């Protein structure tokens, strides 16, 4: 028989295993989003498969008829090994195997089945010592409480502080400790024969997981170097994303959630093309807004204009803007732009910021004369919302009447449907739009757009009577006189940006709305097979 004190400790076990079970699910969903993109799809699939596996595990528990206590402990040890080491193994396998999806969802199924076995077995162990109604209410209460702990700890502490690899290993350790602990709490229900071997295996599993926890950084670095193809010189996990910088013979590369953001060798082509056409059109702009661009490279280009009085940078992640000032190679590359007294950094979600009523949406004098939008590509719904009619319409109230915008819009050659979907979304949001492109060796042909509110060009006399619907502005014949020493653009090159070749001509596409975000699906279709 189990006395009342160990019964109370067994409820603590319920709390721990419930927390571990949900953390494994959250880790798998986050890892799938990190490696495969499209967070909504990945989390939906992971949750569905995991819950189904829980049901299979619960159903299978009925066929375990004897040695319940020993089986429970064995399951804890198996779950500790498989759940704890699943994340580092999946990271390592991602660049090496073509059947990664099978491995990912196979691990989710196995972990789900093992977790599904836990509570039914534990309840059957306890049923002889408690009234059934009391047993169910207490076990389920601790189970749900464990789920609450996991859901709070995961985004607030675990991922930002430990990262995915250490989080998975830590909760594998907790499962192993529950297994070892169970050899003592359930001692009256275990046969004397083999108990020392059971404890020895539990100690061995704990030892392996401790070594894995200590070596987690090395495992993560190895997996990222295999995936990203370069030596990792900086890595950090913020509450919002995984940041990694790799070093090659010719420069360094910045990755966010495994997606390349720039290569220091040729980023100047991208950022000159993003900023200088807009600043040449908006020749009187003094108050500039930059959305995204936490690396400071677009701000570097804007600061080349002496007329600029202030720049407001809105970027979600403090870890990114801190990298731009504290990581010396990047701080040198951006000419320490974010430390300039003209620059104000706001770490907010740009979507939320744009919809707020703040001082910048008051008089025309407080609105922005030019906006540079440098968000990542819309590969997930969390980023896709920043390319919607809702966002662009909200942004209009922060603009002065004749303000212009420059937006990066993915590749019009590789992803023409995505590119023209973005431009059509801008038009549906009340903007005149001019498409243009540039060649960036690391990325290939890359697309941009200039935009300003419909009607602005008539009121200031800058309309081009010969322009088509895609070119409502008079494009500047030359760069601003004060700009010198650009590495890519000159007068002829800038004019050439606005001549789209035959294979990049306009497509009729639907606009991207907040409630459906068709752009994310188009982007996944066009870029999904390109790695």
XYZ file of C-alpha atoms in Angstrom:
531
model
C 0.000 0.000 0.000
C 1.025 3.626 -0.634
C 0.616 5.942 2.355
C -0.847 9.456 2.135
C 2.481 11.323 1.934
C 3.709 9.519 -1.212
C 0.232 9.992 -2.683
C 0.742 13.744 -2.406
C 4.123 13.425 -4.092
C 2.532 11.439 -6.905
C 0.283 14.416 -7.599
C 3.473 16.461 -8.024
C 4.491 13.834 -10.577
C 1.224 14.483 -12.423
C 2.033 18.200 -12.484
C 5.524 17.554 -13.837
C 4.550 15.082 -16.535
C 1.686 17.327 -17.696
C 4.094 20.259 -17.991
C 6.632 18.105 -19.856
C 3.994 16.808 -22.257
C 2.838 20.252 -23.333
C 6.395 21.576 -23.587
C 7.304 18.768 -26.024
C 4.313 19.817 -28.156
C 5.304 23.499 -28.062
C 8.924 22.712 -28.872
C 7.905 20.593 -31.873
C 5.589 23.309 -33.196
C 8.204 26.030 -32.767
C 10.926 23.905 -34.345
C 8.681 23.123 -37.323
C 7.917 26.830 -37.754
C 11.595 27.716 -37.454
C 12.744 25.169 -40.043
C 9.731 24.925 -42.368
C 8.021 28.338 -42.068
C 4.284 29.129 -42.025
C 3.726 28.973 -38.267
C -0.057 28.563 -38.497
C 0.174 25.462 -40.693
C 3.027 23.899 -38.744
C 1.455 24.430 -35.322
C -1.911 23.217 -36.583
C -0.388 20.006 -37.958
C 1.781 19.399 -34.895
C -1.131 19.934 -32.489
C -3.446 17.685 -34.501
C -0.911 14.858 -34.818
C 0.140 15.166 -31.172
C -3.416 15.074 -29.821
C -4.207 12.076 -32.000
C -1.119 10.326 -30.655
C -2.242 11.106 -27.105
C -5.490 9.319 -27.885
C -3.623 6.318 -29.287
C -1.504 6.149 -26.151
C -4.546 6.334 -23.885
C -6.237 3.590 -25.931
C -3.154 1.347 -25.784
C -2.949 1.694 -22.006
C -5.860 -0.736 -21.609
C -3.689 -3.588 -22.901
C -1.150 -3.146 -20.106
C -2.588 -5.449 -17.449
C 0.180 -6.049 -14.945
C 3.450 -4.543 -13.678
C 1.834 -1.119 -13.962
C 4.329 0.676 -11.740
C 7.362 -0.720 -13.582
C 5.802 0.048 -16.968
C 5.084 3.629 -15.860
C 8.728 4.121 -14.874
C 9.979 2.578 -18.137
C 7.733 4.931 -20.092
C 9.148 7.919 -18.197
C 12.688 6.898 -19.068
C 11.815 6.292 -22.721
C 10.068 9.654 -22.907
C 13.052 11.331 -21.262
C 15.420 10.017 -23.944
C 13.163 10.460 -26.975
C 11.575 13.747 -25.930
C 14.778 15.228 -24.536
C 16.970 14.446 -27.517
C 14.340 14.849 -30.253
C 14.995 18.547 -30.809
C 18.805 18.424 -31.179
C 18.518 15.343 -33.411
C 15.916 17.035 -35.616
C 18.088 20.130 -35.913
C 21.046 17.984 -36.940
C 18.966 15.942 -39.384
C 17.267 18.842 -41.161
C 20.004 19.625 -43.715
C 21.023 15.980 -44.122
C 17.851 13.995 -44.906
C 15.159 14.348 -47.555
C 12.546 12.687 -45.339
C 12.685 15.299 -42.581
C 8.880 15.585 -42.413
C 8.622 11.866 -41.716
C 11.216 12.147 -38.963
C 9.535 15.219 -37.449
C 6.019 13.845 -37.349
C 7.249 10.370 -36.449
C 8.905 11.796 -33.331
C 5.733 13.736 -32.515
C 3.674 10.528 -32.785
C 6.050 8.516 -30.575
C 6.259 11.249 -27.930
C 2.472 11.713 -28.033
C 1.822 7.998 -27.549
C 4.197 7.833 -24.584
C 2.632 10.929 -22.999
C -0.817 9.454 -23.665
C 0.152 6.330 -21.715
C 1.325 8.211 -18.625
C -1.856 9.452 -16.970
C -4.035 6.369 -17.583
C -1.361 4.171 -16.014
C -0.862 6.510 -13.081
C -4.607 6.725 -12.482
C -4.857 2.929 -12.501
C -1.997 2.767 -9.989
C -3.779 5.237 -7.718
C -7.335 3.924 -8.073
C -6.941 1.391 -5.264
C -5.976 4.143 -2.832
C -8.532 6.872 -3.627
C -12.216 7.224 -4.315
C -12.717 7.321 -8.099
C -14.319 10.795 -8.199
C -11.583 12.183 -5.966
C -8.928 10.527 -8.120
C -10.247 11.927 -11.413
C -10.771 15.443 -10.090
C -7.311 15.663 -8.517
C -5.384 14.118 -11.387
C -7.126 16.265 -13.993
C -6.707 19.405 -11.854
C -2.940 18.859 -11.614
C -2.812 17.944 -15.301
C -4.456 21.210 -16.348
C -2.325 23.175 -13.882
C 0.783 21.677 -15.481
C -0.465 22.785 -18.904
C -0.840 26.331 -17.535
C 2.720 26.314 -16.192
C 4.069 25.104 -19.546
C 2.152 27.685 -21.584
C 3.443 30.508 -19.374
C 7.017 29.313 -18.993
C 7.617 28.476 -22.652
C 7.395 31.954 -24.251
C 8.386 34.019 -21.200
C 11.377 32.095 -19.888
C 12.252 28.837 -21.617
C 12.773 29.863 -25.255
C 14.382 33.269 -24.551
C 16.661 31.956 -21.781
C 17.385 28.368 -22.751
C 16.541 27.988 -26.425
C 14.740 25.037 -27.964
C 17.516 22.458 -27.536
C 18.115 23.071 -23.839
C 14.371 23.343 -23.178
C 13.701 19.898 -24.647
C 16.641 18.348 -22.782
C 15.622 20.018 -19.499
C 12.143 18.522 -19.646
C 13.603 15.179 -20.657
C 15.602 15.446 -17.444
C 12.407 16.094 -15.497
C 10.813 12.956 -16.980
C 13.909 10.955 -16.049
C 13.833 12.326 -12.496
C 10.144 11.339 -12.263
C 11.162 7.843 -13.367
C 13.937 7.610 -10.764
C 11.692 9.139 -8.126
C 9.014 6.610 -9.017
C 11.307 3.737 -8.047
C 11.065 5.044 -4.485
C 7.489 6.369 -4.367
C 6.095 3.208 -5.955
C 8.464 0.871 -4.116
C 5.591 -1.093 -2.467
C 4.235 -1.902 -5.933
C 7.546 -2.954 -7.504
C 9.006 -6.437 -7.334
C 12.375 -6.631 -5.566
C 13.937 -8.300 -8.563
C 15.335 -5.836 -11.048
C 14.678 -2.651 -9.112
C 18.375 -1.758 -8.872
C 18.716 -2.221 -12.619
C 15.751 0.106 -13.125
C 17.362 2.743 -10.951
C 20.669 2.278 -12.742
C 19.025 2.914 -16.118
C 17.327 6.000 -14.725
C 20.660 7.348 -13.480
C 22.264 6.590 -16.861
C 19.492 8.466 -18.712
C 19.860 11.414 -16.337
C 23.615 11.425 -16.947
C 23.194 11.430 -20.721
C 20.712 14.281 -20.548
C 22.955 16.308 -18.231
C 25.809 15.947 -20.730
C 23.426 16.954 -23.524
C 22.305 20.005 -21.557
C 25.907 21.083 -20.970
C 26.804 20.524 -24.637
C 23.592 22.091 -25.993
C 25.358 25.146 -27.411
C 27.787 22.952 -29.324
C 24.915 20.848 -30.677
C 22.966 23.940 -31.739
C 26.030 25.514 -33.357
C 26.821 22.327 -35.265
C 23.247 21.990 -36.517
C 23.058 25.636 -37.583
C 26.408 25.498 -39.337
C 25.208 22.434 -41.250
C 21.943 24.202 -42.100
C 23.274 27.694 -42.824
C 26.548 26.645 -44.420
C 28.989 28.807 -42.488
C 30.791 29.241 -39.189
C 28.507 30.665 -36.492
C 30.095 33.780 -34.963
C 27.004 35.015 -33.127
C 23.760 33.362 -32.069
C 20.907 34.403 -29.816
C 17.325 33.345 -29.207
C 14.966 36.207 -28.390
C 11.278 35.891 -27.505
C 10.569 36.625 -31.173
C 13.145 34.812 -33.280
C 16.413 32.952 -33.591
C 19.242 35.263 -34.652
C 22.403 33.805 -36.147
C 25.400 35.376 -37.872
C 27.727 33.243 -39.979
C 31.188 34.120 -41.241
C 32.589 33.297 -44.670
C 35.867 34.162 -46.376
C 34.338 37.282 -47.929
C 32.054 38.592 -45.205
C 29.290 37.732 -42.766
C 25.622 36.818 -43.166
C 22.629 37.504 -40.909
C 19.892 34.865 -40.540
C 16.563 35.231 -38.758
C 14.815 31.922 -38.032
C 17.090 30.278 -40.559
C 16.274 32.735 -43.371
C 19.057 34.856 -44.851
C 18.481 38.597 -44.369
C 21.646 39.988 -45.934
C 25.196 39.212 -46.938
C 27.706 41.899 -45.962
C 29.427 41.458 -49.341
C 26.555 42.851 -51.435
C 23.949 44.268 -49.021
C 24.793 47.774 -50.272
C 23.059 46.980 -53.587
C 19.840 46.117 -51.760
C 19.862 49.026 -49.306
C 20.890 51.674 -51.834
C 18.054 50.507 -54.087
C 15.582 50.532 -51.207
C 16.396 54.013 -49.915
C 17.762 56.357 -52.593
C 14.971 56.271 -55.195
C 12.519 57.225 -52.444
C 14.739 59.959 -51.014
C 15.297 61.381 -54.505
C 11.545 61.522 -55.169
C 10.796 62.921 -51.703
C 13.372 65.665 -52.107
C 12.046 67.720 -49.185
C 11.681 64.872 -46.706
C 13.103 65.626 -43.263
C 11.163 63.303 -40.931
C 11.702 59.670 -41.920
C 10.053 56.511 -40.631
C 11.752 53.115 -40.964
C 9.681 49.995 -40.287
C 11.738 46.859 -39.753
C 15.367 47.322 -40.694
C 16.663 46.705 -37.179
C 20.107 45.959 -38.645
C 20.556 49.724 -39.197
C 21.625 49.391 -42.829
C 18.682 51.308 -44.311
C 19.167 54.005 -41.639
C 22.816 54.250 -42.712
C 21.714 55.186 -46.224
C 19.118 57.715 -45.009
C 21.694 59.485 -42.849
C 23.656 60.348 -45.993
C 21.119 63.164 -46.550
C 22.048 66.240 -44.554
C 18.480 67.566 -44.760
C 17.168 64.708 -42.610
C 16.231 65.983 -39.160
C 14.911 62.825 -37.513
C 14.548 59.101 -38.162
C 12.155 56.885 -36.226
C 12.965 53.178 -36.426
C 10.205 50.760 -35.387
C 11.499 47.206 -35.043
C 9.902 44.425 -33.038
C 12.955 42.813 -31.480
C 15.283 44.610 -29.017
C 17.797 41.798 -29.558
C 18.067 42.811 -33.223
C 18.583 46.530 -32.612
C 21.054 45.715 -29.828
C 22.933 43.507 -32.269
C 23.131 46.455 -34.671
C 24.946 48.516 -32.039
C 26.745 45.879 -29.965
C 28.026 43.399 -32.571
C 31.098 45.161 -33.887
C 31.115 43.833 -37.491
C 27.491 44.930 -37.968
C 27.966 48.232 -36.122
C 30.889 48.972 -38.432
C 28.916 47.939 -41.515
C 25.975 50.226 -40.638
C 28.359 53.069 -39.735
C 26.934 53.026 -36.173
C 23.740 54.461 -37.594
C 21.497 53.569 -34.657
C 23.746 55.543 -32.300
C 23.226 58.740 -34.294
C 21.372 61.407 -32.252
C 18.881 61.862 -35.103
C 17.682 58.258 -34.687
C 14.967 57.133 -32.263
C 14.509 53.372 -31.853
C 11.089 52.014 -30.859
C 10.937 48.283 -30.135
C 7.315 47.539 -30.925
C 5.285 45.369 -33.248
C 4.916 47.652 -36.278
C 1.396 46.346 -36.863
C 0.318 47.418 -33.366
C 2.272 50.667 -33.580
C 0.618 51.650 -36.862
C -2.877 51.181 -35.437
C -2.244 53.164 -32.263
C -3.324 56.761 -31.742
C -0.079 58.500 -30.920
C 1.491 61.895 -31.402
C 2.601 61.102 -34.925
C -0.985 60.831 -36.164
C -1.823 64.392 -35.196
C -1.018 67.489 -37.259
C 0.708 67.363 -40.620
C 3.826 68.802 -39.006
C 4.198 65.672 -36.893
C 3.628 63.172 -39.692
C 6.372 61.469 -41.659
C 7.614 62.719 -45.022
C 9.013 59.363 -46.164
C 8.691 55.757 -45.022
C 11.127 52.907 -45.669
C 9.558 49.474 -45.090
C 12.128 46.720 -44.723
C 10.256 43.753 -43.264
C 11.300 40.136 -43.848
C 9.524 38.296 -46.637
C 5.932 37.178 -45.853
C 6.775 33.554 -45.149
C 4.536 33.333 -42.069
C 1.229 34.815 -40.951
C 2.939 36.831 -38.219
C 4.909 38.669 -40.929
C 2.194 38.472 -43.589
C -0.044 40.780 -41.520
C 2.501 43.548 -42.257
C 1.657 43.271 -45.978
C -2.141 43.553 -45.641
C -4.621 46.235 -46.632
C -5.353 46.661 -42.919
C -1.732 47.526 -42.170
C -1.202 49.845 -45.129
C -4.481 51.656 -44.457
C -3.538 52.102 -40.792
C -0.149 53.446 -41.830
C -1.649 56.218 -43.970
C -2.587 58.337 -40.976
C 1.085 58.561 -39.999
C 2.005 60.061 -43.379
C 2.163 63.669 -44.485
C -0.057 64.358 -47.544
C 2.819 64.096 -50.034
C 4.825 61.415 -48.237
C 6.294 58.535 -50.188
C 7.043 54.969 -49.215
C 9.601 52.420 -50.382
C 8.807 48.761 -49.708
C 10.811 45.600 -50.305
C 8.492 43.133 -52.031
C 10.400 39.832 -52.606
C 11.593 38.717 -56.057
C 9.403 39.542 -59.079
C 11.273 36.874 -61.046
C 11.113 33.924 -58.612
C 7.845 34.883 -56.916
C 5.890 37.071 -59.357
C 2.488 36.247 -57.848
C 3.689 37.277 -54.385
C 5.312 40.434 -55.757
C 2.252 41.648 -57.646
C -0.037 40.649 -54.786
C 1.882 43.105 -52.577
C 1.638 45.869 -55.177
C -2.069 45.285 -55.712
C -2.591 45.336 -51.933
C -0.951 48.757 -51.815
C -3.248 50.021 -54.572
C -6.324 48.661 -52.769
C -5.128 50.525 -49.669
C -5.219 53.905 -51.467
C -1.696 54.224 -52.866
C -0.292 54.882 -56.303
C 2.476 52.370 -56.888
C 5.602 52.244 -59.029
C 7.383 48.879 -59.309
C 11.140 48.555 -59.664
C 13.851 45.964 -59.170
C 17.573 45.516 -58.575
C 20.114 42.739 -58.949
C 21.604 41.534 -55.655
C 23.984 38.610 -56.288
C 23.153 36.823 -53.026
C 19.412 36.937 -53.717
C 19.192 37.384 -57.483
C 16.626 39.783 -58.945
C 14.877 41.580 -56.098
C 11.713 43.639 -56.189
C 10.702 46.918 -54.585
C 7.907 49.446 -54.887
C 7.503 53.184 -54.478
C 4.116 54.278 -53.199
C 2.286 57.457 -52.286
C -1.313 58.245 -51.443
C -3.626 58.489 -54.442
C -4.171 62.078 -55.492
C -0.949 63.429 -54.013
C 0.772 63.707 -57.374
C -1.995 65.847 -58.866
C -1.974 68.262 -55.956
C 1.743 68.944 -56.128
C 2.061 68.973 -59.910
C 4.408 66.000 -60.127
C 2.211 63.673 -62.160
C 3.566 62.147 -65.321
C 0.884 62.434 -68.013
C 2.534 59.700 -70.071
C 2.893 57.222 -67.207
C 0.776 54.087 -67.057
C -1.068 52.830 -64.014
C 2.122 51.265 -62.686
C 4.182 54.477 -63.000
C 2.252 57.486 -61.681
C 5.327 59.438 -60.593
C 7.961 61.393 -62.463
C 11.023 59.395 -61.533
C 14.076 61.483 -60.604
C 16.475 62.009 -63.499
C 19.425 61.890 -61.107
C 20.425 61.260 -57.562
C 20.322 64.116 -55.079
C 23.374 66.379 -55.565
C 24.491 65.883 -51.951
C 24.836 62.113 -52.394
C 28.253 60.882 -53.456
C 30.279 57.731 -53.080
C 27.509 55.187 -53.574
C 28.848 51.764 -54.460
C 26.007 50.631 -56.738
C 23.746 53.426 -57.886
C 24.492 56.222 -60.294
C 22.066 58.243 -62.430
C 21.911 55.702 -65.235
C 21.676 52.709 -62.928
C 18.837 54.252 -60.932
C 16.826 54.977 -64.065
C 17.380 51.367 -65.126
C 15.825 50.057 -61.914
C 12.396 51.121 -63.166
C 12.511 49.274 -66.484
C 11.044 45.837 -65.855
C 11.936 43.148 -68.414
C 9.316 41.129 -70.220
C 9.385 38.258 -67.716
C 8.544 40.570 -64.793
C 5.487 42.336 -66.145
C 2.360 42.982 -64.109
C 0.025 40.154 -63.072
C -3.554 40.544 -61.879
C -3.571 39.271 -58.317
C -5.954 39.557 -55.348
C -5.073 41.838 -52.477
C -3.734 40.462 -49.201
C -6.322 40.907 -46.446
C -5.872 40.301 -42.747
C -8.583 37.679 -42.442
C -7.183 35.317 -45.107
C -3.590 36.389 -45.915
C -3.467 34.835 -49.359
C 0.025 36.307 -49.770
C 1.521 33.819 -47.285
C 0.151 30.899 -49.277
C 1.365 32.360 -52.578
C 4.790 32.951 -51.099
C 4.999 29.397 -49.785
C 3.991 28.001 -53.181
C 6.593 30.042 -55.055
C 9.507 29.821 -52.613
C 8.689 26.537 -50.845
C 10.743 24.290 -53.093
C 13.801 26.532 -53.150
C 15.105 25.870 -49.620
